[in-house]
mmCIF file of C-alpha atoms in Angstrom:
data_model
loop_
_atom_site.group_PDB
_atom_site.id
_atom_site.type_symbol
_atom_site.label_atom_id
_atom_site.label_comp_id
_atom_site.label_asym_id
_atom_site.label_seq_id
_atom_site.Cartn_x
_atom_site.Cartn_y
_atom_site.Cartn_z
ATOM 1 C CA MET Y 267 -118.094 -75.322 -26.515
ATOM 2 C CA SER Y 268 -120.287 -74.309 -29.443
ATOM 3 C CA THR Y 269 -123.892 -73.283 -29.054
ATOM 4 C CA SER Y 270 -126.958 -73.238 -31.255
ATOM 5 C CA ASP Y 271 -128.942 -71.262 -28.684
ATOM 6 C CA PRO Y 272 -130.080 -68.038 -30.400
ATOM 7 C CA PHE Y 273 -129.830 -66.240 -27.047
ATOM 8 C CA VAL Y 274 -126.124 -67.089 -26.598
ATOM 9 C CA HIS Y 275 -123.691 -65.206 -28.832
ATOM 10 C CA VAL Y 276 -119.977 -66.058 -28.993
ATOM 11 C CA ILE Y 277 -118.104 -63.205 -30.664
ATOM 12 C CA ASN Y 278 -115.493 -64.955 -32.789
ATOM 13 C CA HIS Y 279 -114.023 -61.925 -34.533
ATOM 14 C CA PRO Y 280 -110.261 -62.456 -35.057
ATOM 15 C CA LEU Y 281 -109.358 -59.264 -33.186
ATOM 16 C CA VAL Y 282 -111.473 -60.316 -30.210
ATOM 17 C CA GLN Y 283 -109.872 -63.747 -30.071
ATOM 18 C CA HIS Y 284 -106.368 -62.299 -30.510
ATOM 19 C CA LYS Y 285 -106.727 -59.838 -27.649
ATOM 20 C CA LEU Y 286 -108.413 -62.414 -25.418
ATOM 21 C CA THR Y 287 -105.491 -64.800 -25.889
ATOM 22 C CA LEU Y 288 -103.042 -62.059 -24.902
ATOM 23 C CA MET Y 289 -105.107 -61.327 -21.789
ATOM 24 C CA ARG Y 290 -105.197 -64.961 -20.731
ATOM 25 C CA GLN Y 291 -101.413 -65.199 -20.426
ATOM 26 C CA LYS Y 292 -100.230 -65.089 -16.822
ATOM 27 C CA THR Y 293 -97.298 -62.927 -17.914
ATOM 28 C CA ALA Y 294 -99.601 -60.096 -19.045
ATOM 29 C CA SER Y 295 -98.929 -56.998 -16.949
ATOM 30 C CA THR Y 296 -101.683 -55.079 -15.172
ATOM 31 C CA THR Y 297 -101.338 -52.218 -17.654
ATOM 32 C CA SER Y 298 -101.521 -54.582 -20.614
ATOM 33 C CA PHE Y 299 -104.504 -56.428 -19.123
ATOM 34 C CA ARG Y 300 -106.450 -53.204 -18.579
ATOM 35 C CA THR Y 301 -105.658 -51.900 -22.057
ATOM 36 C CA LEU Y 302 -106.661 -55.149 -23.738
ATOM 37 C CA LEU Y 303 -109.869 -55.353 -21.692
ATOM 38 C CA ASN Y 304 -110.827 -51.832 -22.717
ATOM 39 C CA GLU Y 305 -110.127 -52.621 -26.378
ATOM 40 C CA LEU Y 306 -112.075 -55.873 -26.168
ATOM 41 C CA ALA Y 307 -115.032 -54.078 -24.624
ATOM 42 C CA MET Y 308 -115.126 -51.622 -27.519
ATOM 43 C CA LEU Y 309 -114.974 -54.459 -30.065
ATOM 44 C CA MET Y 310 -117.704 -56.419 -28.283
ATOM 45 C CA ALA Y 311 -119.860 -53.297 -28.003
ATOM 46 C CA TYR Y 312 -120.114 -53.288 -31.804
ATOM 47 C CA GLU Y 313 -121.931 -56.648 -31.764
ATOM 48 C CA VAL Y 314 -123.958 -56.008 -28.622
ATOM 49 C CA THR Y 315 -125.338 -52.713 -29.944
ATOM 50 C CA ARG Y 316 -126.091 -54.019 -33.436
ATOM 51 C CA ASP Y 317 -129.854 -53.610 -32.908
ATOM 52 C CA MET Y 318 -129.740 -50.385 -30.892
ATOM 53 C CA PRO Y 319 -132.460 -47.843 -31.678
ATOM 54 C CA THR Y 320 -131.507 -44.775 -33.701
ATOM 55 C CA GLN Y 321 -133.118 -41.408 -34.160
ATOM 56 C CA ALA Y 322 -133.263 -39.044 -37.122
ATOM 57 C CA ILE Y 323 -131.624 -35.626 -36.853
ATOM 58 C CA GLN Y 324 -131.117 -32.723 -39.253
ATOM 59 C CA ILE Y 325 -127.509 -31.790 -40.003
ATOM 60 C CA ASP Y 326 -125.645 -29.510 -42.377
ATOM 61 C CA THR Y 327 -122.820 -30.934 -44.462
ATOM 62 C CA PRO Y 328 -120.374 -28.535 -46.161
ATOM 63 C CA LEU Y 329 -122.637 -28.756 -49.234
ATOM 64 C CA GLU Y 330 -126.254 -29.030 -48.054
ATOM 65 C CA SER Y 331 -128.678 -30.023 -45.326
ATOM 66 C CA MET Y 332 -129.676 -33.639 -44.814
ATOM 67 C CA THR Y 333 -131.374 -36.049 -42.442
ATOM 68 C CA GLY Y 334 -129.021 -38.481 -40.742
ATOM 69 C CA ARG Y 335 -129.395 -41.110 -38.059
ATOM 70 C CA VAL Y 336 -127.595 -41.280 -34.723
ATOM 71 C CA ILE Y 337 -127.644 -43.683 -31.803
ATOM 72 C CA ASP Y 338 -130.380 -42.915 -29.322
ATOM 73 C CA GLY Y 339 -127.867 -43.280 -26.486
ATOM 74 C CA LYS Y 340 -130.155 -41.904 -23.807
ATOM 75 C CA LYS Y 341 -132.324 -44.999 -24.161
ATOM 76 C CA LEU Y 342 -129.446 -47.306 -23.230
ATOM 77 C CA ALA Y 343 -128.384 -48.083 -19.669
ATOM 78 C CA LEU Y 344 -125.079 -49.799 -18.947
ATOM 79 C CA VAL Y 345 -125.027 -51.600 -15.604
ATOM 80 C CA SER Y 346 -121.694 -52.664 -14.146
ATOM 81 C CA ILE Y 347 -121.467 -55.471 -11.604
ATOM 82 C CA LEU Y 348 -118.855 -54.103 -9.233
ATOM 83 C CA ARG Y 349 -115.993 -54.210 -9.103
ATOM 84 C CA ALA Y 350 -114.634 -56.004 -12.177
ATOM 85 C CA GLY Y 351 -117.538 -54.882 -14.375
ATOM 86 C CA ASN Y 352 -116.054 -51.394 -14.535
ATOM 87 C CA GLY Y 353 -113.273 -52.812 -16.700
ATOM 88 C CA LEU Y 354 -115.805 -53.498 -19.461
ATOM 89 C CA LEU Y 355 -117.891 -50.418 -18.698
ATOM 90 C CA ASP Y 356 -115.201 -47.953 -19.762
ATOM 91 C CA GLY Y 357 -114.848 -49.560 -23.183
ATOM 92 C CA PHE Y 358 -118.596 -49.523 -23.777
ATOM 93 C CA LEU Y 359 -118.823 -45.859 -22.763
ATOM 94 C CA SER Y 360 -116.091 -45.029 -25.269
ATOM 95 C CA VAL Y 361 -118.392 -46.369 -27.989
ATOM 96 C CA VAL Y 362 -121.718 -45.129 -26.564
ATOM 97 C CA PRO Y 363 -120.848 -42.095 -24.409
ATOM 98 C CA GLY Y 364 -124.476 -40.994 -24.192
ATOM 99 C CA ALA Y 365 -125.566 -44.131 -22.322
ATOM 100 C CA ARG Y 366 -126.691 -43.860 -18.720
ATOM 101 C CA VAL Y 367 -124.836 -45.882 -16.088
ATOM 102 C CA GLY Y 368 -125.961 -48.011 -13.157
ATOM 103 C CA HIS Y 369 -123.988 -50.034 -10.619
ATOM 104 C CA ILE Y 370 -124.748 -53.089 -8.551
ATOM 105 C CA GLY Y 371 -122.268 -54.247 -5.939
ATOM 106 C CA LEU Y 372 -122.002 -57.979 -5.282
ATOM 107 C CA TYR Y 373 -119.436 -60.224 -3.653
ATOM 108 C CA ARG Y 374 -119.353 -63.997 -3.595
ATOM 109 C CA ASP Y 375 -119.789 -65.752 -0.259
ATOM 110 C CA PRO Y 376 -116.808 -68.136 -0.030
ATOM 111 C CA ALA Y 377 -118.776 -70.848 1.740
ATOM 112 C CA THR Y 378 -121.811 -71.007 -0.549
ATOM 113 C CA LEU Y 379 -120.492 -69.240 -3.698
ATOM 114 C CA GLN Y 380 -123.774 -67.288 -3.615
ATOM 115 C CA ALA Y 381 -123.897 -63.568 -4.418
ATOM 116 C CA VAL Y 382 -124.316 -61.047 -1.595
ATOM 117 C CA GLU Y 383 -125.483 -57.544 -2.547
ATOM 118 C CA TYR Y 384 -124.010 -54.430 -0.922
ATOM 119 C CA TYR Y 385 -124.924 -51.652 -3.372
ATOM 120 C CA PHE Y 386 -127.625 -50.918 -5.958
ATOM 121 C CA LYS Y 387 -128.111 -47.725 -7.969
ATOM 122 C CA MET Y 388 -129.875 -47.479 -11.331
ATOM 123 C CA PRO Y 389 -130.550 -44.563 -13.714
ATOM 124 C CA LYS Y 390 -133.931 -42.878 -13.770
ATOM 125 C CA ASP Y 391 -136.698 -43.887 -16.177
ATOM 126 C CA MET Y 392 -135.639 -47.536 -16.340
ATOM 127 C CA PRO Y 393 -138.938 -48.674 -17.970
ATOM 128 C CA SER Y 394 -137.938 -46.726 -21.097
ATOM 129 C CA ARG Y 395 -134.418 -48.146 -21.273
ATOM 130 C CA ASP Y 396 -132.657 -51.129 -22.801
ATOM 131 C CA VAL Y 397 -130.101 -52.473 -20.319
ATOM 132 C CA VAL Y 398 -126.689 -54.013 -20.956
ATOM 133 C CA VAL Y 399 -125.205 -55.681 -17.862
ATOM 134 C CA VAL Y 400 -121.413 -56.054 -17.929
ATOM 135 C CA ASP Y 401 -119.182 -58.366 -15.883
ATOM 136 C CA PRO Y 402 -115.969 -59.963 -17.226
ATOM 137 C CA MET Y 403 -116.694 -63.463 -15.923
ATOM 138 C CA LEU Y 404 -119.862 -65.590 -15.950
ATOM 139 C CA ALA Y 405 -118.769 -68.510 -13.766
ATOM 140 C CA THR Y 406 -121.356 -70.041 -11.438
ATOM 141 C CA GLY Y 407 -123.886 -67.499 -12.668
ATOM 142 C CA HIS Y 408 -125.000 -66.537 -9.157
ATOM 143 C CA SER Y 409 -123.876 -62.901 -9.401
ATOM 144 C CA ALA Y 410 -125.373 -62.409 -12.857
ATOM 145 C CA ILE Y 411 -128.662 -64.031 -11.842
ATOM 146 C CA SER Y 412 -128.928 -61.921 -8.681
ATOM 147 C CA ALA Y 413 -128.055 -58.720 -10.526
ATOM 148 C CA ILE Y 414 -130.542 -59.318 -13.329
ATOM 149 C CA THR Y 415 -133.281 -60.262 -10.864
ATOM 150 C CA ARG Y 416 -132.799 -56.923 -9.073
ATOM 151 C CA ILE Y 417 -132.650 -54.996 -12.337
ATOM 152 C CA LYS Y 418 -135.855 -56.618 -13.587
ATOM 153 C CA ALA Y 419 -137.648 -55.115 -10.598
ATOM 154 C CA THR Y 420 -137.106 -51.712 -12.255
ATOM 155 C CA GLN Y 421 -138.976 -52.987 -15.355
ATOM 156 C CA PRO Y 422 -136.526 -52.130 -18.170
ATOM 157 C CA LYS Y 423 -137.525 -52.719 -21.793
ATOM 158 C CA SER Y 424 -134.884 -55.410 -22.299
ATOM 159 C CA ILE Y 425 -131.705 -56.831 -20.742
ATOM 160 C CA LYS Y 426 -128.529 -58.189 -22.316
ATOM 161 C CA PHE Y 427 -125.621 -59.703 -20.395
ATOM 162 C CA VAL Y 428 -122.054 -59.218 -21.617
ATOM 163 C CA CYS Y 429 -119.024 -61.101 -20.309
ATOM 164 C CA LEU Y 430 -115.505 -61.779 -21.474
ATOM 165 C CA LEU Y 431 -115.514 -65.454 -20.512
ATOM 166 C CA THR Y 432 -118.070 -68.010 -19.429
ATOM 167 C CA CYS Y 433 -118.434 -71.784 -19.153
ATOM 168 C CA PRO Y 434 -121.223 -74.329 -19.737
ATOM 169 C CA GLU Y 435 -122.276 -74.204 -16.073
ATOM 170 C CA GLY Y 436 -122.648 -70.433 -16.096
ATOM 171 C CA VAL Y 437 -124.543 -70.338 -19.376
ATOM 172 C CA LYS Y 438 -126.904 -73.081 -18.239
ATOM 173 C CA ALA Y 439 -127.609 -71.383 -14.908
ATOM 174 C CA LEU Y 440 -128.279 -67.945 -16.381
ATOM 175 C CA ARG Y 441 -130.409 -69.283 -19.232
ATOM 176 C CA ALA Y 442 -132.503 -71.292 -16.771
ATOM 177 C CA ALA Y 443 -133.031 -68.343 -14.427
ATOM 178 C CA HIS Y 444 -133.557 -65.670 -17.099
ATOM 179 C CA PRO Y 445 -134.429 -67.260 -20.465
ATOM 180 C CA ASP Y 446 -135.322 -63.859 -21.926
ATOM 181 C CA VAL Y 447 -131.812 -62.421 -21.453
ATOM 182 C CA GLU Y 448 -129.320 -62.615 -24.313
ATOM 183 C CA ILE Y 449 -125.724 -63.543 -23.420
ATOM 184 C CA PHE Y 450 -122.738 -62.116 -25.305
ATOM 185 C CA THR Y 451 -119.266 -63.521 -24.650
ATOM 186 C CA ALA Y 452 -115.848 -63.786 -26.271
ATOM 187 C CA ALA Y 453 -115.445 -67.456 -25.324
ATOM 188 C CA ILE Y 454 -117.141 -70.378 -23.586
ATOM 189 C CA ASP Y 455 -114.413 -72.218 -21.697
ATOM 190 C CA ARG Y 456 -114.285 -75.860 -20.631
ATOM 191 C CA GLN Y 457 -115.592 -75.941 -17.045
ATOM 192 C CA LEU Y 458 -115.523 -74.629 -13.476
ATOM 193 C CA ASN Y 459 -113.129 -75.962 -10.870
ATOM 194 C CA ASP Y 460 -114.178 -76.867 -7.320
ATOM 195 C CA HIS Y 461 -113.730 -73.270 -6.179
ATOM 196 C CA GLY Y 462 -115.874 -71.679 -8.874
ATOM 197 C CA TYR Y 463 -113.079 -70.522 -11.191
ATOM 198 C CA ILE Y 464 -113.373 -70.893 -14.972
ATOM 199 C CA LEU Y 465 -110.896 -73.284 -16.641
ATOM 200 C CA PRO Y 466 -108.691 -72.584 -18.503
ATOM 201 C CA GLY Y 467 -109.894 -69.031 -17.901
ATOM 202 C CA LEU Y 468 -107.655 -66.062 -17.191
ATOM 203 C CA GLY Y 469 -107.569 -66.028 -13.401
ATOM 204 C CA ASP Y 470 -109.489 -63.538 -11.263
ATOM 205 C CA ALA Y 471 -110.416 -60.658 -13.575
ATOM 206 C CA GLY Y 472 -110.859 -58.220 -10.701
ATOM 207 C CA ASP Y 473 -107.449 -59.026 -9.256
ATOM 208 C CA ARG Y 474 -105.772 -58.574 -12.625
ATOM 209 C CA ILE Y 475 -107.577 -55.318 -13.385
ATOM 210 C CA PHE Y 476 -106.591 -53.800 -10.043
ATOM 211 C CA GLY Y 477 -103.066 -55.194 -10.030
ATOM 212 C CA ARG Y 478 -103.287 -57.650 -7.163
ATOM 213 C CA THR Y 479 -101.802 -61.149 -7.182
ATOM 214 C CA HIS Y 480 -101.991 -63.923 -4.584
ATOM 215 C CA ASP Y 481 -99.751 -66.907 -5.156
ATOM 216 C CA ASN Y 482 -101.248 -68.720 -2.201
ATOM 217 C CA ARG Y 483 -104.490 -69.104 -4.153
ATOM 218 C CA ASN Y 484 -102.802 -71.708 -6.315
ATOM 219 C CA HIS Y 485 -102.029 -73.786 -3.228
ATOM 220 C CA ASN Y 486 -105.179 -73.305 -1.202
ATOM 221 C CA PRO Y 487 -107.949 -71.402 -3.013
ATOM 222 C CA GLY Y 488 -110.431 -72.048 -0.228
ATOM 223 C CA LEU Y 489 -108.169 -70.427 2.344
ATOM 224 C CA TYR Y 490 -107.681 -67.446 0.054
ATOM 225 C CA GLN Y 491 -111.426 -66.990 -0.299
ATOM 226 C CA LEU Y 492 -112.051 -67.193 3.432
ATOM 227 C CA SER Y 493 -109.176 -64.960 4.436
ATOM 228 C CA TYR Y 494 -109.662 -62.247 1.820
ATOM 229 C CA SER Y 495 -112.864 -62.240 -0.237
ATOM 230 C CA HIS Y 496 -115.243 -62.713 2.673
ATOM 231 C CA ARG Y 497 -113.683 -59.947 4.757
ATOM 232 C CA ARG Y 498 -113.366 -57.719 1.705
ATOM 233 C CA GLY Y 499 -117.087 -58.049 1.046
ATOM 234 C CA GLU Y 500 -117.953 -57.360 4.672
ATOM 235 C CA ILE Y 501 -115.737 -54.276 4.747
ATOM 236 C CA ILE Y 502 -117.137 -52.895 1.482
ATOM 237 C CA ALA Y 503 -120.702 -53.492 2.659
ATOM 238 C CA ARG Y 504 -120.074 -51.692 5.952
ATOM 239 C CA VAL Y 505 -118.411 -48.728 4.236
ATOM 240 C CA CYS Y 506 -121.297 -48.341 1.786
ATOM 241 C CA CYS Y 507 -123.931 -48.679 4.508
ATOM 242 C CA PHE Y 508 -122.131 -46.066 6.601
ATOM 243 C CA LEU Y 509 -121.966 -43.613 3.708
ATOM 244 C CA THR Y 510 -125.601 -44.168 2.807
ATOM 245 C CA ALA Y 511 -126.772 -43.733 6.393
ATOM 246 C CA ARG Y 512 -124.513 -40.849 7.441
ATOM 247 C CA LEU Y 513 -123.952 -38.617 4.436
ATOM 248 C CA ASP Y 514 -126.712 -36.150 3.588
ATOM 249 C CA ILE Y 515 -125.371 -35.247 0.145
ATOM 250 C CA CYS Y 516 -126.505 -35.295 -3.444
ATOM 251 C CA ALA Y 517 -126.992 -38.597 -5.236
ATOM 252 C CA ASN Y 518 -124.015 -38.177 -7.540
ATOM 253 C CA VAL Y 519 -121.585 -37.618 -4.685
ATOM 254 C CA SER Y 520 -123.101 -40.540 -2.793
ATOM 255 C CA ASP Y 521 -122.621 -42.730 -5.858
ATOM 256 C CA TYR Y 522 -119.035 -41.591 -6.134
ATOM 257 C CA PHE Y 523 -118.212 -42.553 -2.566
ATOM 258 C CA SER Y 524 -119.942 -45.916 -2.813
ATOM 259 C CA ILE Y 525 -118.170 -46.829 -6.031
ATOM 260 C CA LEU Y 526 -114.894 -45.526 -4.633
ATOM 261 C CA ALA Y 527 -115.355 -47.762 -1.598
ATOM 262 C CA ALA Y 528 -115.912 -50.732 -3.876
ATOM 263 C CA GLY Y 529 -112.761 -50.000 -5.836
ATOM 264 C CA LEU Y 530 -110.232 -49.298 -3.082
ATOM 265 C CA ASP Y 531 -108.882 -52.821 -3.188
ATOM 266 C CA THR Y 532 -105.372 -51.993 -2.102
ATOM 267 C CA LYS Y 533 -106.511 -50.416 1.153
ATOM 268 C CA ILE Y 534 -109.210 -53.004 1.702
ATOM 269 C CA SER Y 535 -106.686 -55.778 1.143
ATOM 270 C CA ALA Y 536 -104.382 -54.309 3.767
ATOM 271 C CA LEU Y 537 -107.220 -53.936 6.253
ATOM 272 C CA SER Y 538 -108.423 -57.454 5.504
ATOM 273 C CA CYS Y 539 -104.954 -58.851 6.160
ATOM 274 C CA ALA Y 540 -104.805 -56.931 9.420
ATOM 275 C CA LEU Y 541 -108.126 -58.398 10.489
ATOM 276 C CA SER Y 542 -106.916 -61.847 9.536
ATOM 277 C CA SER Y 543 -103.736 -61.427 11.582
ATOM 278 C CA ALA Y 544 -105.689 -60.143 14.559
ATOM 279 C CA LYS Y 545 -107.818 -63.263 14.528
#
C-alpha cells in the first residue's frame, strides 16, 4: 500500500527494508529478531527525529572555541506501549539517550480486540515535551488509539506514533481517531486476518522478542487468545495493582516493579497454563 497522506510516513530506506525482511522470516532466532529490531529502531529514529529541536552550546575544539548545536533531548519523551514497545524503545534511546521515558501497559481483550489498560506512567512536565509513542505493530489500532488518548490528557506539545508494521485498517483507524498524530512505519502490509493479526506480517512481535512460540495458534488462534492472552492480561493487571496499592516506595522503584511484572512472560505463561489446566 502506498500513501499520499502527509501524516503517514513509510520509511523505505534500503537498510530498513533489508532488516525488516530478515525479521519477517519465521526461521529468525530470538537473538536475531531482537538485534534486528534494535537496529531498525535506530535507523527509524533518524527519520522520526528529523525535526527535533536543538539548542546552542559553547564548546572548545583542539584549536578554538565555537558555538555548536546539540539535540535538546530533555524536551523529548519516548512512550513505550508495553510490552513489545520496549523492543523499539531501546533502539531509540541509543540514538537519543537524553530523552525521558514513559510507559503505558495495554493488553488486547480476546473477545472484543479492544485495548485494556493496566499501567500508566509518564514523565514530568509533559506540556513542554514532544512525545514519540513506540509499538512494533499497528494492527486494529485500538491499543494505539487508547494510548494516545490517555497521553493527550497530559497535554504534550506534539505526538508521533512509530511502528514497525501496520496495515490499511490500522492506519485508517488511527488517522480517524487522532488526525493530528503523524505515523511512521517501515511497511504497510496487505490486511488483517479475522483474529487481528497483520498479513503477511511477522507474527506476534511480543512473542518473538521474548522468545515464546505457540504452534497451536496456527490451528486455532481464537483458542490461543482465550487461553493465554486474556489470563496474561488479568495476571499482569493484578500484579501491578497489588504493587501500586501495597508498596510505599519511591516512584522509580515502583516503575521498575510494574515494568518487570509486564515483562515476566515466561513466568506469567507458566502461571496462565496452570490456571487453564485447573479450569
